[in-house]
Structures are given as C-alpha cells and as structure tokens.
CSV table of C-alpha atoms in Angstrom, one decimal:
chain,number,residue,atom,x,y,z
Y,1484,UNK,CA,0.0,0.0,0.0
Y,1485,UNK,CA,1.4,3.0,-1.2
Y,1486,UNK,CA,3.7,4.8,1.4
Y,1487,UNK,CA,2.4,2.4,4.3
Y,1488,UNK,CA,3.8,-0.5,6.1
Y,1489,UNK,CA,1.5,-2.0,8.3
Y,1490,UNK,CA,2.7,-4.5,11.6
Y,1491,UNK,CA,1.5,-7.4,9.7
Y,1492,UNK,CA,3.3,-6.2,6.3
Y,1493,UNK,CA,6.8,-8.1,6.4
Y,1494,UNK,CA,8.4,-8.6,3.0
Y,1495,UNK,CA,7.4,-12.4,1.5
Y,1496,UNK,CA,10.6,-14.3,1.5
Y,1497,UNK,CA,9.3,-16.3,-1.0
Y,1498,UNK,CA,9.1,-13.1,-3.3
Y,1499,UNK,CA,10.8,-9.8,-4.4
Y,1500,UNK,CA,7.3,-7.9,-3.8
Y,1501,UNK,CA,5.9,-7.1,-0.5
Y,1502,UNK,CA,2.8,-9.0,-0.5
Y,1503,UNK,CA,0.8,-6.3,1.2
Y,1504,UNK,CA,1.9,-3.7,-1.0
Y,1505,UNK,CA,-0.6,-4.9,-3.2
Y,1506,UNK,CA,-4.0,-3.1,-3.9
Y,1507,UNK,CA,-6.2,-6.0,-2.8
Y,1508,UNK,CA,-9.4,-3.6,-4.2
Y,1509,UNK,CA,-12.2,-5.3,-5.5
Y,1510,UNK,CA,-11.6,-4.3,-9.3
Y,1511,UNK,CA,-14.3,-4.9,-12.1
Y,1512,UNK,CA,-12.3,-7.6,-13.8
Y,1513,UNK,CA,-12.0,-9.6,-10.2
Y,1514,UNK,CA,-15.7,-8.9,-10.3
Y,1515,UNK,CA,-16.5,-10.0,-13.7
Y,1516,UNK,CA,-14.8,-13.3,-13.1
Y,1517,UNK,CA,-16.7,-13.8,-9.9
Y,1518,UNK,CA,-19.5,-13.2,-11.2
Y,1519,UNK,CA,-19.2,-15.4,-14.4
Y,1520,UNK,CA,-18.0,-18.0,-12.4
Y,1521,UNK,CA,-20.2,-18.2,-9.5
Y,1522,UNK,CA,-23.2,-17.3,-12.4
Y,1523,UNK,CA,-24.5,-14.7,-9.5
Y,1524,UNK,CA,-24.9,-11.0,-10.2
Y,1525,UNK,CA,-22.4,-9.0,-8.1
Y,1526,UNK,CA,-22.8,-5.4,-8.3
Y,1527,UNK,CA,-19.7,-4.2,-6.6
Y,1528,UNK,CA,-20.3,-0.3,-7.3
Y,1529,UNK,CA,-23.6,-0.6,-5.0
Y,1530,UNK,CA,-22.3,-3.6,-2.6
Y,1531,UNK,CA,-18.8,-4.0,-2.1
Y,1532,UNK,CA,-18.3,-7.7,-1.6
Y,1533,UNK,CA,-14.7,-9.4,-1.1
Y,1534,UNK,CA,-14.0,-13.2,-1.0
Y,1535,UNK,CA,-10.3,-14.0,0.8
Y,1536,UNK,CA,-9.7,-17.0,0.0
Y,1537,UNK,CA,-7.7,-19.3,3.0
Y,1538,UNK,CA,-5.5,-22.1,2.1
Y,1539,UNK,CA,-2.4,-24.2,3.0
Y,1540,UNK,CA,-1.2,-27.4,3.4
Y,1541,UNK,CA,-1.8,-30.2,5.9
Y,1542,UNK,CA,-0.6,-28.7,9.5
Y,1543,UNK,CA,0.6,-25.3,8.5
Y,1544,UNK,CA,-2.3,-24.3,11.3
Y,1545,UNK,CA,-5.0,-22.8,8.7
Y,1546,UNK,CA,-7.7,-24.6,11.0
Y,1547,UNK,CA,-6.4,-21.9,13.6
Y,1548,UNK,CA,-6.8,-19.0,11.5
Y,1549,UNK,CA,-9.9,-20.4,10.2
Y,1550,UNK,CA,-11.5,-20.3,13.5
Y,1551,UNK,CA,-9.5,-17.0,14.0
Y,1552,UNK,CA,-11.4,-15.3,11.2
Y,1553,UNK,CA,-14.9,-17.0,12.8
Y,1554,UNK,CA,-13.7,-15.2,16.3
Y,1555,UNK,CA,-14.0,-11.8,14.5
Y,1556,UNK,CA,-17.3,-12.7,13.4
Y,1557,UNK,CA,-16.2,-13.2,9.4
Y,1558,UNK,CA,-18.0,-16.0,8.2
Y,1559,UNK,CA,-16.1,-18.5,7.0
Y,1560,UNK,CA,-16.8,-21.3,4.3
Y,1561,UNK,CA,-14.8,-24.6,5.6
Y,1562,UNK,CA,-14.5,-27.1,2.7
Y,1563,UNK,CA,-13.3,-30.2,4.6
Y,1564,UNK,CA,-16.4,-29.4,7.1
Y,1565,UNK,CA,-18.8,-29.3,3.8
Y,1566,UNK,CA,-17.2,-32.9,2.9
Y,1567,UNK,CA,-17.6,-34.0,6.3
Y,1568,UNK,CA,-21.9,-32.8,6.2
Y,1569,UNK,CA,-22.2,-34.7,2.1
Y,1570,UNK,CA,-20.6,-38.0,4.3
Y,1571,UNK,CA,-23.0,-38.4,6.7
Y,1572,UNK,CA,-26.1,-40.0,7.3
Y,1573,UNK,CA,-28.0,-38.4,4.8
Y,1574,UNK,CA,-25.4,-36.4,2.9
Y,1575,UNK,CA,-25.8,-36.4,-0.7
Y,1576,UNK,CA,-22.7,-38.0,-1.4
Y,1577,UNK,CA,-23.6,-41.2,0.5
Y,1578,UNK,CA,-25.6,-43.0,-2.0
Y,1579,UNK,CA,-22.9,-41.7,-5.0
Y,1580,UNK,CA,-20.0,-43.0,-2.7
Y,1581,UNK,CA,-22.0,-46.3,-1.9
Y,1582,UNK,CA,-22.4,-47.3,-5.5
Y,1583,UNK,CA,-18.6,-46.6,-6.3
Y,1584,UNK,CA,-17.0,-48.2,-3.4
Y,1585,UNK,CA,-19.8,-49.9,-1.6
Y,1586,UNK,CA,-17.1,-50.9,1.5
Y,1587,UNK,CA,-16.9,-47.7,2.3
Y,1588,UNK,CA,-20.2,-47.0,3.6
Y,1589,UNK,CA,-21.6,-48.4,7.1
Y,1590,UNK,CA,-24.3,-47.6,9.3
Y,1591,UNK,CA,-25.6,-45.4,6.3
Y,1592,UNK,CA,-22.7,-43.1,6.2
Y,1593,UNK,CA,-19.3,-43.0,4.9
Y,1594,UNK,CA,-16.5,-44.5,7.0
Y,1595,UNK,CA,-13.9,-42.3,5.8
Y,1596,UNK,CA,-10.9,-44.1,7.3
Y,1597,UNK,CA,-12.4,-47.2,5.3
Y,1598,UNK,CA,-12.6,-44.4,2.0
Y,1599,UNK,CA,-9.3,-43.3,2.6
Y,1600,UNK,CA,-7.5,-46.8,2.9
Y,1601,UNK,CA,-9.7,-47.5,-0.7
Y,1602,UNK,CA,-8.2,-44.7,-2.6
Y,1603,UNK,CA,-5.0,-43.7,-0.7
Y,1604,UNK,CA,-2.1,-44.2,-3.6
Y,1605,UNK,CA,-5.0,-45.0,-6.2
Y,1606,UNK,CA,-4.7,-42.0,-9.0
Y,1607,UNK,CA,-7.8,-43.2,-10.8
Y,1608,UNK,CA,-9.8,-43.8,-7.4
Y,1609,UNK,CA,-8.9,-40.2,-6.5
Y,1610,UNK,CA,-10.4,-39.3,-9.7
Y,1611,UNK,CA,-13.4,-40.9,-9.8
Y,1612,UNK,CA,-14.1,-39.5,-6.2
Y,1613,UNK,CA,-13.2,-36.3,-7.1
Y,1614,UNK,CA,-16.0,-36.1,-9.8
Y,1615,UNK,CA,-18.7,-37.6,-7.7
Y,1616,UNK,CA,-17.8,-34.9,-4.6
Y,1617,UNK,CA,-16.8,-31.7,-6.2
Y,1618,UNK,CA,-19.8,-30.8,-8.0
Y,1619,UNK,CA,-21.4,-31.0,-4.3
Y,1620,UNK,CA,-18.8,-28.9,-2.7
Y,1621,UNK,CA,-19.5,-26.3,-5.6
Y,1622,UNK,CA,-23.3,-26.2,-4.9
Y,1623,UNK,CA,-22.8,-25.5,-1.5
Y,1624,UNK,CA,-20.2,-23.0,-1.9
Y,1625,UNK,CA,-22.4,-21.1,-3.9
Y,1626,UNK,CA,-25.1,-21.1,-1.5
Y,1627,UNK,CA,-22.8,-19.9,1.2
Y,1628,UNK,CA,-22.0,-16.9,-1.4
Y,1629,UNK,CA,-25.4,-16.4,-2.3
Y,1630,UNK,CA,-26.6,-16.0,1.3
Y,1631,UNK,CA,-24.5,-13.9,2.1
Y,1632,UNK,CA,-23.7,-11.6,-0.5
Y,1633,UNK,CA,-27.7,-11.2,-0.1
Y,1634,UNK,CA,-27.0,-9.6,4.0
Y,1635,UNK,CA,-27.4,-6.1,4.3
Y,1636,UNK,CA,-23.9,-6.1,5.9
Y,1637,UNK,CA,-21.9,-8.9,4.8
Y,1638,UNK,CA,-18.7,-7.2,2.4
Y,1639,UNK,CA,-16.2,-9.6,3.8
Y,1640,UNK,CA,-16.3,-13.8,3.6
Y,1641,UNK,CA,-13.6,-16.2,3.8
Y,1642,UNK,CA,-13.8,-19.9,1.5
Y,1643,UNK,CA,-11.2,-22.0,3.3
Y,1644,UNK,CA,-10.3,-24.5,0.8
Y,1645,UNK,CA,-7.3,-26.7,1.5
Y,1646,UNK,CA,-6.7,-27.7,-2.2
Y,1647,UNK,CA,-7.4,-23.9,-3.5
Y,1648,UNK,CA,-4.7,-23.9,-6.0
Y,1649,UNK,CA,-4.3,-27.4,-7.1
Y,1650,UNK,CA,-8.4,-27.0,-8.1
Y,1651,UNK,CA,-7.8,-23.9,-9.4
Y,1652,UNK,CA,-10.4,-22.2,-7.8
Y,1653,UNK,CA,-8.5,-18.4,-7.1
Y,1654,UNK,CA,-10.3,-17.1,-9.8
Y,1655,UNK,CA,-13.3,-16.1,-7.5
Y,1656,UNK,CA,-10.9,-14.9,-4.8
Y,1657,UNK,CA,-9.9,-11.2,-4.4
Y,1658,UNK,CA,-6.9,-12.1,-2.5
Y,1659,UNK,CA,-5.6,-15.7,-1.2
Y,1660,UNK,CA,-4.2,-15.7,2.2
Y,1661,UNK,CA,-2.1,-18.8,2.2
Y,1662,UNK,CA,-0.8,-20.5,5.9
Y,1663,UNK,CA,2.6,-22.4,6.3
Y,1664,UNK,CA,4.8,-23.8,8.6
Y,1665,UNK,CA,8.7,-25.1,8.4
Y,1666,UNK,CA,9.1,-28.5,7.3
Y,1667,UNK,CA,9.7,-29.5,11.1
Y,1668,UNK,CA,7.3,-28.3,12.7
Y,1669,UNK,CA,4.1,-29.5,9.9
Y,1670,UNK,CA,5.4,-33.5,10.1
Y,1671,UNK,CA,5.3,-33.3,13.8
Y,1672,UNK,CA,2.4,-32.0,13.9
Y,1673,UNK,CA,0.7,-33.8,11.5
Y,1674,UNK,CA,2.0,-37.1,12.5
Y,1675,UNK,CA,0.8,-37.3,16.1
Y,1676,UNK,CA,-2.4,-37.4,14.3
Y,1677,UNK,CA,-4.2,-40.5,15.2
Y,1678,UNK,CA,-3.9,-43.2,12.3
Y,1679,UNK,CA,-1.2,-40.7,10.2
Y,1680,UNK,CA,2.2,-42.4,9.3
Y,1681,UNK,CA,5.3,-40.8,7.6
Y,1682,UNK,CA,4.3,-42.8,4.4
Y,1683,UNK,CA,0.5,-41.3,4.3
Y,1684,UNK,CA,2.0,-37.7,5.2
Y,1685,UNK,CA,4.1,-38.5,1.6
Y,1686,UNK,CA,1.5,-39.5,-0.5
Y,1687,UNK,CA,-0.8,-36.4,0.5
Y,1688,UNK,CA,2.3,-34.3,0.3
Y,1689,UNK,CA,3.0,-35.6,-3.2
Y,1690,UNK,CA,-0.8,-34.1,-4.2
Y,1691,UNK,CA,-0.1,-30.7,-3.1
Y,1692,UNK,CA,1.6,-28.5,-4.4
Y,1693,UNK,CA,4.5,-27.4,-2.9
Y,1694,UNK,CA,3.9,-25.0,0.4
Y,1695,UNK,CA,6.8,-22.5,-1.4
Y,1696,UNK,CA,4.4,-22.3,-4.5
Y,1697,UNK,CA,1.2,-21.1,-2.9
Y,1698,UNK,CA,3.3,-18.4,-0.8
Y,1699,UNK,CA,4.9,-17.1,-3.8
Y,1700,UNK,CA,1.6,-17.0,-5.6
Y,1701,UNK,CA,-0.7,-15.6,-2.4
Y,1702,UNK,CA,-1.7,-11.9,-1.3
Y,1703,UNK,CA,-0.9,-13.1,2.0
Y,1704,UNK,CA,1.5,-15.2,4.2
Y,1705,UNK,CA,1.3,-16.1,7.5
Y,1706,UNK,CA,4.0,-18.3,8.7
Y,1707,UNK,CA,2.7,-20.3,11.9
Y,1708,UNK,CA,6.2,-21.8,12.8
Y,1709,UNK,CA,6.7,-20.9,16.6
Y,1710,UNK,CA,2.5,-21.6,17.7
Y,1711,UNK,CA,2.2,-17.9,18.9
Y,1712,UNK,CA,-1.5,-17.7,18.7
Y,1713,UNK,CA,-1.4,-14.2,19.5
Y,1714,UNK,CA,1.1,-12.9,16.9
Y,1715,UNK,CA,-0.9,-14.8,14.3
Y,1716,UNK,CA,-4.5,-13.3,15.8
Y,1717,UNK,CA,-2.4,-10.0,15.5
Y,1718,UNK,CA,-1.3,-11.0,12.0
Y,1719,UNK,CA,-5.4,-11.8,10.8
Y,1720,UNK,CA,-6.3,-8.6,12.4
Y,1721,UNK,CA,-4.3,-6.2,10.2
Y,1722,UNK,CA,-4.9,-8.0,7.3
Y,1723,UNK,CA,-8.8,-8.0,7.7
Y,1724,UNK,CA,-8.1,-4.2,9.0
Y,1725,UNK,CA,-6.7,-3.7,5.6
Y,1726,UNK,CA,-9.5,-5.4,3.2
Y,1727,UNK,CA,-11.9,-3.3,5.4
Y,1728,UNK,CA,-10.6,-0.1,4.9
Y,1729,UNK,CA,-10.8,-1.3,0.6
Y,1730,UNK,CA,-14.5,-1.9,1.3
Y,1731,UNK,CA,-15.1,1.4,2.9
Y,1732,UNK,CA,-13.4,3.1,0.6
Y,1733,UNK,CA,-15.5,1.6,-2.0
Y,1734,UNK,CA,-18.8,2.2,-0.2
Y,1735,UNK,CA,-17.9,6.2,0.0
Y,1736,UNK,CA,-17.4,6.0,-4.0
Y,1737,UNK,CA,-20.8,4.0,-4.5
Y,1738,UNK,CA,-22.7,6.9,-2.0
Y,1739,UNK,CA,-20.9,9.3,-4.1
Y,1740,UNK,CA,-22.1,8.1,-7.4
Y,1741,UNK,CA,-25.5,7.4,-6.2
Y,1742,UNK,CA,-25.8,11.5,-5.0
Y,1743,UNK,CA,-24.4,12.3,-8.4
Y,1744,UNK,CA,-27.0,10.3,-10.2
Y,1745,UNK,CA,-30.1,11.9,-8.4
Y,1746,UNK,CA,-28.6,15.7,-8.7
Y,1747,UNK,CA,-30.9,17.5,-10.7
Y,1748,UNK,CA,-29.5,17.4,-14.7
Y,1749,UNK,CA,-30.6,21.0,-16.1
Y,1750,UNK,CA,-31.5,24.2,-14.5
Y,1751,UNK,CA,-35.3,24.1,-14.5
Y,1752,UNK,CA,-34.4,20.5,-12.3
Y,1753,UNK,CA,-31.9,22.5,-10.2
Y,1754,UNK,CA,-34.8,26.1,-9.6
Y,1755,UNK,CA,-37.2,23.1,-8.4
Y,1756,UNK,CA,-35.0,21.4,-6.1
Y,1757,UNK,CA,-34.5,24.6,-4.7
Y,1758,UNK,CA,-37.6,26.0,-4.7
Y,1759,UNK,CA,-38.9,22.8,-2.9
Y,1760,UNK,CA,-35.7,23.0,-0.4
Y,1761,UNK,CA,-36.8,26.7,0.8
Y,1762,UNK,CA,-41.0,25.1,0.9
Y,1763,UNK,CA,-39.4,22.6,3.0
C-alpha cells in the first residue's frame, strides 16, 4: 500500500514484492470473473463484496486461523467441514460414494478411514471421487455466497479451501491468504495425528503443491512456525483491517455516485429542487 507498512506487512521471503503492497481492491475484472464463475450477479459499485480466499497445506495451522477469522465474526466457508456434512447419514454424497466403493459406507454413512484406505495411492480412485464430490462442494459453496452476499452487511467472507490452488479455484478470490509452517514443525504435527504415518504424510504431500508455490503465488503469508497464537490473531487482524478499509473506501465511491446520479440534470431540475428545499 502506497507509502504504508502496516505491523502485519513483512516482505514475502518467497518473493521480491511485498505482498501487502498490493492493492487488494475489489476491481471490475475480479468482479467480472466472480461473477461469471459463480453465475450470480455482483454489483460491486452498490455492494462491495470481497472473497479471501484461506489455504495451506496439511498442519501449516490454517484450521487456527480459520477459526480465528470465525472469532472476529467473518463467516467462513470450511471445505473439509462441507465434505464432512455430504458424508453423513443423509449427505448427498452417501448414496454416490456407496455405489462406487460400496465398502466404504456403514451404518448409512461414509467411514472415511475405510474411504481413505480404498483410494489412498490409487490415482484413478482419487479421480473418480473427485467427480462424484466436487460438483457438491461447488453447490454448496455457492449457496454460502449467495446468502451472504444477499446480507445487508456482509462485504467480507472467507472460503477455506485446502486444495485452492491445485483445483484452481482463485479465480473467484480477491486475495488468497495462504498459511505455512517449516518442514519440522508441519510432520510433527501432523504425524501425532491419530492413524497418520510418515508414508501417508508423503503421499498427501505428493498431491499438493509445494507449500513454497502457494506463498509465492498468495496476497498473504502467515507463517505459523513458533504456535504464537497471539502474533498470528495479531497477523489476521491487520490483514482483515486492511480489506476493510478497501470496502469502505469503496462504499464512500458507490454513495458518491449514487448523489451524483439523483442531482438534478438541467436548471429548470436544479430552480425546483431549490424551490422545494426553501417550501421545506
């Protein structure tokens, strides 16, 4: 941002560019492609509406900033929670799931330990999941964007999305705040998981794409290395200060275009609108 350096600013090491340098406005391209690719009609002159979009890879801590961003009363779009909803007992990925791998369903739901031990390492299993499940995770996506770009006071959502790049679902973001963690500190983590092994934590690893990648790519980086919880609340709290002060910036332009529009347009306009100013 031009001329300012905010406590949450500190120059990307994965990049030349300070990432928050950037002007993360909601431009009418960004808004065009939203709105062709969520097929909703986004008037950002009248409503300011900015998507961040939250990613990183397994145990870089983006479930704590997720839940960060819920403390400060953003809502948040979780994709592995939308999963976890279309996998239970009367999801609408149950019946899809039970005709494809018919093991992998028990007690009318899926077992997704059973799931993951079906496609783990299986390319064309991943695949074949994959086209049954996205679809559903789209639909609901876009009813969590429909809802709320329809509250009177909703301008800032977050869709945290795990697998935002390798889907290649940025396009509908505004800005992509991406969340690592040193090599160290994400496999310890990660691998006191119950049921996660160093050879799992490869294969998933081998699926994403590299934590180095997204940074370079992303608006934002938080790094959540040394588990301050308070730096990184900090850290969300500047950014979202930031994307705020774009939306209100915004909203003073659409006021100021709406006044111009209903200023009278010739003089006889301008004599009545005085005249009935002086009756008032």
């Amino acid at each position: 941002r031009k001329g300012m350096l905010n406590a949450h600013c500190t120059i990307n090491k994965y990049s030349n560019i300070n990432r928050c340098s950037r002007r993360i406005i909601v431009t009418k391209k960004k808004a065009q492609i939203k709105n062709n690719a969520l097929n909703i009609r986004m008037d950002v002159e009248k409503k300011p509406f900015f998507i961040l979009g939250l990613t990183g890879s397994i145990g870089s801590g983006k479930s704590t900033v997720s839940s960060l961003f819920l403390k400060l009363n953003i809502p948040v779009w979780d994709a592995d929670a939308t999963v976890h909803k279309l996998y239970s007992k009367g999801g609408k990925a149950v019946p899809l799931i039970e005709e494809l791998f018919p093991s992998a369903v028990i007690d009318e739901e899926v077992h997704r330990p059973t799931l993951g031990r079906l496609v783990l390492g299986n390319e064309e299993a991943i695949k074949k999941l994959e086209s049954l499940i996205h679809p559903l995770v789209s639909e609901d996506r876009l009813a969590f964007l429909k809802e709320h770009y329809g509250a009177n006071n909703c301008h800032l959502v977050v869709l945290d999305i795990p697998l935002l790049y390798e889907t290649k679902v940025e396009t509908l973001m505004d800005a992509v705040l991406v969340v690592t963690a040193s090599y160290d500190v994400v496999s310890r983590r990660v691998l006191q998981r119950p049921g996660m092994t160093a050879e799992k934590l490869s294969i998933i690893w081998a699926r994403q794409m590299p934590s180095e990648e997204k940074c370079r790519r992303a608006d934002f980086v938080i790094d959540t290395s040394l588990s301050d919880l308070e730096h990184t609340r900090q850290q969300i709290e500047g950014i979202v200060a930031d994307i705020q002060s774009e939306i209100q910036s915004r909203l003073g332009r659409a006021n100021e275009l709406e006044e111009e529009a209903s200023e009278p347009k010739n003089w006889r306009q301008r004599w009545g609108r005085a005249i009935e100013r002086v009756n008032e």
